[in-house]
Short mmCIF file of C-alpha atoms in Angstrom, two decimals:
data_model
loop_
_atom_site.label_atom_id
_atom_site.label_comp_id
_atom_site.label_asym_id
_atom_site.label_seq_id
_atom_site.Cartn_x
_atom_site.Cartn_y
_atom_site.Cartn_z
CA MET D 1 -63.87 0.12 65.16
CA SER D 2 -64.70 4.27 63.97
CA LYS D 3 -65.93 4.86 60.93
CA ASP D 4 -64.28 8.58 60.46
CA PRO D 5 -66.20 8.90 56.76
CA LYS D 6 -63.44 11.82 56.04
CA LYS D 7 -60.23 9.26 57.28
CA GLU D 8 -61.83 6.91 55.44
CA LYS D 9 -61.91 8.56 52.22
CA ASP D 10 -58.15 9.90 52.80
CA ILE D 11 -57.32 6.03 53.26
CA LYS D 12 -58.83 5.07 50.38
CA LYS D 13 -57.03 8.37 48.16
CA GLU D 14 -53.98 7.46 49.67
CA THR D 15 -54.15 3.68 48.48
CA LEU D 16 -55.57 4.79 44.96
CA VAL D 17 -52.46 6.69 44.13
CA GLY D 18 -49.73 4.02 45.96
CA LEU D 19 -51.54 1.83 43.35
CA LYS D 20 -51.42 4.30 40.94
CA ASN D 21 -47.91 4.85 40.97
CA LYS D 22 -46.66 1.09 41.30
CA GLN D 23 -49.09 0.59 38.61
CA VAL D 24 -46.90 3.05 37.09
CA SER D 25 -43.80 1.71 37.56
CA GLU D 26 -44.54 -1.31 36.94
CA ASN D 27 -45.85 -0.15 33.45
CA MET D 28 -41.86 1.69 33.49
CA LYS D 29 -39.75 -1.72 34.33
CA SER D 30 -42.09 -3.81 31.93
CA GLU D 31 -41.65 -0.89 29.78
CA ASP D 32 -37.60 -1.08 30.45
CA LEU D 33 -38.18 -5.26 29.84
CA TYR D 34 -39.66 -5.04 26.41
CA LEU D 35 -37.21 -2.36 25.13
CA GLN D 36 -34.72 -5.04 26.00
CA ARG D 37 -36.28 -7.90 24.77
CA ALA D 38 -36.65 -5.76 21.25
CA PHE D 39 -32.76 -5.31 21.26
CA GLU D 40 -32.31 -8.76 21.61
CA ASP D 41 -34.64 -9.78 19.21
CA MET D 42 -33.08 -6.91 16.96
CA GLU D 43 -29.28 -7.88 17.04
CA ALA D 44 -29.86 -11.41 16.91
CA ASP D 45 -31.60 -10.83 13.85
CA LEU D 46 -28.41 -9.18 12.31
CA SER D 47 -26.79 -10.70 9.41
CA LEU D 48 -22.80 -10.23 9.48
CA PRO D 49 -20.54 -11.23 7.66
CA SER D 50 -18.10 -11.80 10.18
CA ASP D 51 -15.37 -13.26 8.92
CA GLU D 52 -14.97 -11.87 5.82
CA ILE D 53 -14.85 -8.39 7.92
CA PHE D 54 -12.19 -9.84 10.23
CA HIS D 55 -10.18 -10.65 7.07
CA ARG D 56 -10.61 -7.04 5.52
CA ILE D 57 -9.21 -5.48 9.42
CA CYS D 58 -6.12 -8.19 9.21
CA THR D 59 -5.55 -7.17 6.04
CA ARG D 60 -5.51 -3.21 6.64
CA ILE D 61 -3.81 -4.17 9.94
CA ILE D 62 -1.05 -5.38 8.06
CA HIS D 63 -1.04 -3.28 5.10
CA GLU D 64 -0.79 -0.14 7.76
CA GLU D 65 2.36 -2.01 9.28
CA GLU D 66 4.42 -2.49 5.81
CA GLU D 67 3.30 1.22 4.89
CA ASN D 68 4.56 2.68 8.70
CA PRO D 69 6.76 0.42 10.25
CA VAL D 70 7.75 3.54 12.65
CA LYS D 71 4.39 3.79 13.95
CA GLU D 72 5.08 0.20 14.56
CA ASN D 73 8.30 1.00 16.63
CA ILE D 74 6.14 4.03 18.13
CA LYS D 75 3.32 1.82 19.70
CA LYS D 76 6.59 -1.21 20.65
CA ALA D 77 8.16 1.28 22.40
CA GLU D 78 8.49 1.71 25.88
CA GLY D 79 7.97 4.68 27.81
CA LEU D 80 8.22 8.25 26.57
CA GLY D 81 12.14 8.85 26.33
CA ALA D 82 11.60 5.41 23.29
CA GLY D 83 8.73 6.85 21.84
CA LEU D 84 9.98 10.18 20.95
CA LEU D 85 13.72 8.73 19.81
CA GLU D 86 11.16 6.79 17.62
CA ARG D 87 9.48 9.67 16.34
CA ILE D 88 12.45 11.57 15.47
CA ARG D 89 14.04 8.48 13.86
CA GLY D 90 10.84 8.65 12.35
CA LEU D 91 11.21 12.05 10.90
CA PHE D 92 14.55 11.06 8.49
CA ASN D 93 12.13 8.10 7.12
CA CYS D 94 10.53 11.10 5.56
CA PRO D 95 12.11 12.09 2.41
CA SER D 96 11.68 15.90 1.93
CA LEU D 97 12.40 15.99 5.52
CA ALA D 98 15.55 14.54 5.48
CA TRP D 99 16.99 16.03 2.65
CA GLY D 100 15.90 19.37 4.30
CA PHE D 101 18.07 17.95 7.24
CA CYS D 102 21.48 17.88 4.23
CA ALA D 103 20.98 20.68 3.20
CA ALA D 104 20.85 22.67 6.52
CA GLN D 105 23.94 20.57 7.50
CA PHE D 106 25.93 21.67 4.38
CA VAL D 107 24.42 25.65 5.00
CA VAL D 108 26.07 25.59 8.62
CA PHE D 109 29.29 24.06 7.23
CA VAL D 110 29.91 26.58 4.87
CA PHE D 111 29.43 29.17 6.94
CA ALA D 112 32.05 27.78 9.35
CA PHE D 113 34.02 27.47 6.55
CA PHE D 114 33.69 31.46 5.70
CA MET D 115 34.41 32.27 9.13
CA LEU D 116 37.02 30.76 9.59
CA ASN D 117 38.60 31.68 6.65
CA SER D 118 37.56 35.07 6.82
CA SER D 119 40.48 37.98 5.80
CA LYS D 120 39.96 40.18 8.37
CA PRO D 121 42.26 42.76 8.25
CA ARG D 122 45.31 41.48 11.41
CA PHE D 123 47.62 44.03 13.49
CA GLU D 124 50.13 42.59 14.91
CA THR D 125 53.12 44.16 17.11
CA MET D 126 56.56 44.00 15.71
CA SER D 127 58.09 41.22 18.34
CA TYR D 128 54.73 39.58 18.08
CA GLY D 129 55.43 35.66 17.47
CA GLN D 130 58.60 36.17 18.80
CA ASN D 131 58.12 34.42 21.77
CA SER D 132 55.44 31.79 20.48
CA ASN D 133 56.42 27.75 20.42
CA HIS D 134 57.23 28.02 23.94
CA LYS D 135 60.32 29.75 23.51
CA GLN D 136 62.25 31.57 25.57
CA VAL D 137 64.27 34.69 24.71
CA PHE D 138 66.86 36.01 27.43
CA ASN D 139 68.90 39.49 27.43
CA VAL D 140 72.49 37.45 29.00
CA ILE D 141 75.88 39.12 29.71
CA PHE D 142 78.69 36.71 29.65
CA LYS D 143 81.62 36.99 32.09
CA LYS D 144 84.82 39.01 30.94
CA ASN D 145 87.13 35.85 31.15
CA VAL D 146 85.26 33.38 29.41
CA LYS D 147 86.90 32.03 25.85
CA PHE D 148 84.66 33.13 22.84
CA GLU D 149 85.08 29.12 22.01
CA ASP D 150 83.65 28.17 24.83
CA VAL D 151 80.52 30.69 24.31
CA VAL D 152 80.25 29.69 20.63
CA SER D 153 80.39 25.44 21.54
CA PHE D 154 77.62 26.43 23.66
CA LEU D 155 75.79 28.48 21.67
CA GLN D 156 75.62 25.71 18.88
CA LYS D 157 74.09 23.09 21.40
CA HIS D 158 70.50 24.69 21.96
CA HIS D 159 70.83 28.05 21.92
CA MET D 160 70.28 31.07 19.27
CA ILE D 161 72.05 34.64 18.86
CA ILE D 162 68.96 37.02 18.54
CA ASN D 163 70.77 40.25 19.07
CA GLY D 164 73.80 41.65 19.73
CA PRO D 165 76.47 42.32 21.49
CA LEU D 166 74.34 45.57 22.15
CA GLY D 167 75.65 47.85 24.92
CA LYS D 168 77.59 46.54 27.95
CA ASP D 169 77.57 43.52 25.81
CA LEU D 170 74.25 42.09 26.15
CA PHE D 171 73.17 39.97 23.67
CA VAL D 172 69.77 38.43 23.42
CA ILE D 173 69.58 34.53 22.71
CA GLU D 174 67.24 32.25 22.52
CA ILE D 175 66.39 29.01 24.33
CA LYS D 176 64.42 25.74 22.76
CA ASN D 177 64.13 24.02 26.46
CA LYS D 178 63.52 24.89 29.98
CA LYS D 179 66.48 22.70 31.14
CA ASP D 180 68.86 24.33 28.51
CA ILE D 181 67.86 27.65 30.74
CA GLU D 182 69.27 25.04 33.76
CA GLY D 183 72.30 24.57 31.87
CA LEU D 184 73.04 27.73 31.00
CA LYS D 185 72.57 29.31 34.27
CA LYS D 186 74.99 26.64 36.12
CA SER D 187 77.44 26.64 33.19
CA GLY D 188 79.25 29.30 34.98
CA ILE D 189 79.63 31.36 31.85
CA LEU D 190 77.31 34.25 31.81
CA GLU D 191 78.10 37.19 34.56
CA PHE D 192 74.22 38.57 33.51
CA MET D 193 70.91 36.79 32.68
CA GLU D 194 66.92 38.20 32.22
CA LYS D 195 63.76 36.75 30.35
CA ALA D 196 63.38 39.18 27.51
CA TYR D 197 59.60 40.42 26.80
CA MET A 1 -16.84 -10.45 30.98
CA ALA A 2 -15.20 -6.66 31.36
CA ALA A 3 -12.58 -8.11 33.16
CA GLU A 4 -11.91 -10.77 30.25
CA LEU A 5 -12.47 -8.22 27.44
CA GLU A 6 -9.91 -5.19 30.00
CA ALA A 7 -7.32 -8.29 29.97
CA LEU A 8 -7.86 -9.21 25.75
CA ILE A 9 -6.96 -5.68 25.37
CA HIS A 10 -3.75 -5.18 27.22
CA ARG A 11 -2.75 -8.13 25.89
CA ILE A 12 -3.70 -6.62 22.07
CA ALA A 13 -1.17 -3.78 23.82
CA SER A 14 1.58 -6.58 23.62
CA ASN A 15 0.57 -6.83 19.38
CA ASP A 16 -1.01 -10.59 20.12
CA LYS A 17 -2.83 -11.66 17.28
CA GLU A 18 -4.82 -14.27 19.24
CA ALA A 19 -5.88 -12.04 21.54
CA PHE A 20 -7.52 -9.54 18.73
CA ALA A 21 -9.06 -12.71 16.98
CA GLN A 22 -10.80 -13.31 20.30
CA LEU A 23 -12.14 -9.50 21.32
CA TYR A 24 -13.71 -9.61 17.88
CA ASN A 25 -15.54 -12.88 18.24
CA ALA A 26 -17.03 -11.68 21.51
CA ILE A 27 -17.80 -8.55 20.78
CA ASN A 28 -17.99 -7.51 16.82
CA ARG A 29 -21.61 -8.19 16.67
CA ARG A 30 -22.64 -6.30 19.25
CA VAL A 31 -20.50 -3.23 18.16
CA TYR A 32 -21.74 -3.79 14.70
CA PHE A 33 -25.67 -3.43 16.03
CA TYR A 34 -24.83 -0.33 18.08
CA ILE A 35 -23.02 1.46 15.28
CA LEU A 36 -25.85 -0.13 12.94
CA GLY A 37 -28.48 1.83 15.03
CA LEU A 38 -26.50 5.17 14.47
CA VAL A 39 -25.98 5.37 10.65
CA LYS A 40 -28.73 2.33 9.73
CA ASP A 41 -26.84 2.01 6.48
CA GLU A 42 -25.33 -1.68 6.66
CA THR A 43 -22.46 -0.97 4.34
CA VAL A 44 -21.63 1.74 6.58
CA ALA A 45 -21.85 0.30 9.89
CA GLN A 46 -19.47 -2.70 8.40
CA ASP A 47 -16.63 -0.13 7.47
CA ILE A 48 -17.09 1.20 10.80
CA LEU A 49 -16.97 -1.83 12.48
CA ALA A 50 -13.70 -2.75 10.20
CA ASP A 51 -12.50 0.77 11.19
CA THR A 52 -13.23 0.62 15.15
CA PHE A 53 -11.55 -2.63 15.35
CA VAL A 54 -8.09 -1.71 13.52
CA GLU A 55 -8.10 1.78 15.88
CA ILE A 56 -8.84 -0.84 18.49
CA TRP A 57 -5.30 -3.01 17.37
CA LYS A 58 -3.67 0.57 17.27
CA SER A 59 -4.50 2.28 20.52
CA ALA A 60 -4.87 -0.65 22.94
CA SER A 61 -1.62 0.65 24.38
CA ARG A 62 -3.47 3.75 25.32
CA PHE A 63 -5.84 2.25 26.50
CA GLU A 64 -5.64 2.67 30.81
CA GLY A 65 -8.83 1.23 32.22
CA ARG A 66 -10.31 3.88 33.52
CA SER A 67 -13.34 2.69 31.76
CA LYS A 68 -15.18 -0.18 31.07
CA ALA A 69 -13.46 -1.95 28.36
CA LEU A 70 -16.58 -2.15 25.94
CA THR A 71 -17.30 1.57 27.30
CA TRP A 72 -14.02 2.19 25.68
CA ILE A 73 -14.54 0.26 22.26
CA ILE A 74 -18.08 1.51 22.19
CA GLY A 75 -16.47 5.69 22.47
CA ILE A 76 -14.42 4.52 19.25
CA ALA A 77 -17.27 2.65 17.30
CA ARG A 78 -18.83 6.25 18.06
CA ASN A 79 -16.78 8.93 17.24
CA LEU A 80 -15.96 7.32 14.08
CA ALA A 81 -19.56 6.99 13.35
CA LEU A 82 -19.89 10.80 14.20
CA LYS A 83 -16.82 11.33 12.03
CA PHE A 84 -18.88 9.71 9.24
CA PHE A 85 -22.20 11.59 9.56
CA LYS A 86 -20.05 15.31 9.52
CA ARG A 87 -18.31 13.77 6.40
CA ARG A 88 -22.08 12.97 4.77
CA LYS A 89 -23.27 16.43 6.85
CA ARG A 90 -25.84 14.62 7.84
CA LEU A 91 -25.39 15.36 11.46
CA GLU A 92 -29.13 15.48 12.90
CA ASN A 93 -30.55 17.80 15.89
CA ILE A 94 -33.27 15.69 17.52
CA ASP A 95 -34.74 19.22 18.45
CA ASP A 96 -35.72 18.92 14.89
CA HIS A 97 -37.40 15.74 14.75
CA HIS A 98 -40.44 13.87 15.44
CA GLU A 99 -42.46 16.91 17.16
CA LEU A 100 -43.34 15.37 20.37
CA ARG A 101 -46.59 15.37 21.44
CA ASN A 102 -47.55 14.66 25.75
CA GLY A 103 -47.40 11.01 25.40
CA ASN A 104 -49.24 9.26 28.75
CA ALA A 105 -47.06 6.80 30.72
CA GLU A 106 -48.73 3.69 29.09
CA ALA A 107 -46.44 0.66 28.72
CA PHE A 108 -45.49 -0.33 25.20
CA ALA A 109 -46.40 -4.07 26.42
CA GLU A 110 -49.97 -2.90 26.69
CA ARG A 111 -50.06 -0.63 23.70
CA PHE A 112 -48.51 -3.75 21.49
CA ALA A 113 -49.28 -6.97 21.28
CA ASP A 114 -46.36 -7.59 18.71
CA ILE A 115 -43.00 -6.84 19.42
CA GLU A 116 -42.20 -6.32 15.85
CA ASP A 117 -44.06 -3.26 15.99
CA LEU A 118 -41.45 -1.96 18.90
CA LYS A 119 -38.89 -3.09 16.98
CA ALA A 120 -39.78 -1.04 14.17
CA GLY A 121 -40.67 2.20 15.86
CA LEU A 122 -37.01 1.80 17.48
CA GLU A 123 -35.67 1.52 13.52
CA LYS A 124 -37.41 4.71 13.03
CA LEU A 125 -36.58 6.53 15.45
CA SER A 126 -32.94 9.38 15.70
CA TRP A 127 -29.81 8.10 16.22
CA LYS A 128 -29.60 9.75 19.16
CA HIS A 129 -32.64 9.07 20.76
CA ARG A 130 -31.74 5.11 19.41
CA GLU A 131 -28.26 4.73 20.89
CA ILE A 132 -30.09 6.15 24.16
CA LEU A 133 -32.07 3.22 24.26
CA HIS A 134 -29.66 1.68 23.60
CA LEU A 135 -26.90 2.01 25.73
CA ALA A 136 -29.23 2.08 28.27
CA PHE A 137 -31.70 -0.51 27.79
CA PHE A 138 -29.59 -3.00 25.80
CA GLU A 139 -25.94 -2.77 27.28
CA GLY A 140 -27.41 -2.20 30.32
CA PHE A 141 -24.80 0.54 31.06
CA SER A 142 -25.45 3.33 33.85
CA TYR A 143 -26.30 6.42 33.91
CA GLU A 144 -22.97 7.63 34.74
CA GLU A 145 -21.46 5.66 31.94
CA ILE A 146 -23.96 6.53 29.42
CA SER A 147 -22.71 10.09 31.01
CA LYS A 148 -19.09 9.86 30.59
CA MET A 149 -19.26 7.63 27.30
CA LEU A 150 -21.24 10.92 25.68
CA SER A 151 -19.55 13.21 27.07
CA ILE A 152 -22.87 14.79 28.56
CA PRO A 153 -24.22 15.41 32.10
CA VAL A 154 -25.95 12.35 34.34
CA ASN A 155 -29.18 14.95 33.35
CA THR A 156 -29.15 15.14 30.38
CA VAL A 157 -28.88 11.47 30.02
CA LYS A 158 -32.06 10.73 32.18
CA THR A 159 -33.63 13.40 29.87
CA ARG A 160 -32.46 12.10 26.54
CA VAL A 161 -33.59 8.68 27.58
CA PHE A 162 -37.00 9.74 29.35
CA HIS A 163 -37.53 11.75 25.52
CA ALA A 164 -36.38 9.01 23.30
CA LYS A 165 -39.48 7.03 25.15
CA LYS A 166 -41.34 9.89 24.33
CA ALA A 167 -40.62 10.22 20.58
CA LEU A 168 -40.79 6.24 20.49
CA ARG A 169 -44.48 5.76 22.09
CA GLN A 170 -45.53 8.32 19.66
CA LEU A 171 -43.65 6.97 16.14
CA LEU A 172 -45.87 3.33 17.77
CA ASP A 173 -48.76 5.54 18.48
CA ASN A 174 -49.02 7.27 14.87
CA GLY A 175 -48.09 3.21 13.17
CA LYS A 176 -51.24 2.06 14.97
CA ASP A 177 -53.63 4.44 13.30
#
């Protein structure tokens, strides 16, 4: 076994460094354990009125739930949609917001009322409304050989003469129902019939 | 333990009052101890403890299990304690306190025969230093967990632990002199 003094010195040095590191590491470990023990001791020494505090917590929770049931409903509501609905509902629980909403609705109603009943000048043609109410107006010419009584009795049933006789014995008549138009066509008393506009 | 706490929180989310009582009994001392370490005032710590549990009741449905249940709870307690600090405008900056001299790595055990000295030293630490040691050595959270909880990088956790230990050593040295 060769005894190289330099090598021997190096080995000694490495061993010492290793031992020192080991010592430091062990010190650190024991330091951490020591800290842990100190903390454990401190926790054990604590005096805490646990029951009294728990009672206080419960009272506060009950009080808050009573004061704000909406929050509780939000908590219970499952899903975002339900939560959102509860929040909207919650807005109406706030008196100032509820009154604000009523006032806004009132303004909308008043505005709509005035819009509908605004007295804007309206311009209408002379014939405006004549063709309204689904009544139809026709220009007709009766046959020459038709008796006057037949014409009168026919017209008295459902029709009304609006104008006439005009040139070429043209009458303007109003017919209320579609069926009567067909009846008039089939009656055989008309020479000519066309829709008037 | 973690799974049990998580199950309790899920039950609390559906308004289970029994589960709430169980959770309180299981962790109230630990949470209180943590808060007390921060605020160093028993009455305030008790108030914050109550606030923490009221908050747990209210926001249990928002617990998604992305972090450990205890991490989540301690996070709530921490936020409330920080709010207290803000209210009182007593936010401390650890860099402004406890000027440190370079201490060696001599173990606490070698320096102090009595653990009471160490406890006294811990009481005197700034809340940030006390908190980091509490979370790392008492609660046993990993550096990654602490990093998430405190919203700071892992390296900051490591340096804060280092500085906290150093500050503690210094406090203990001063006490000895």
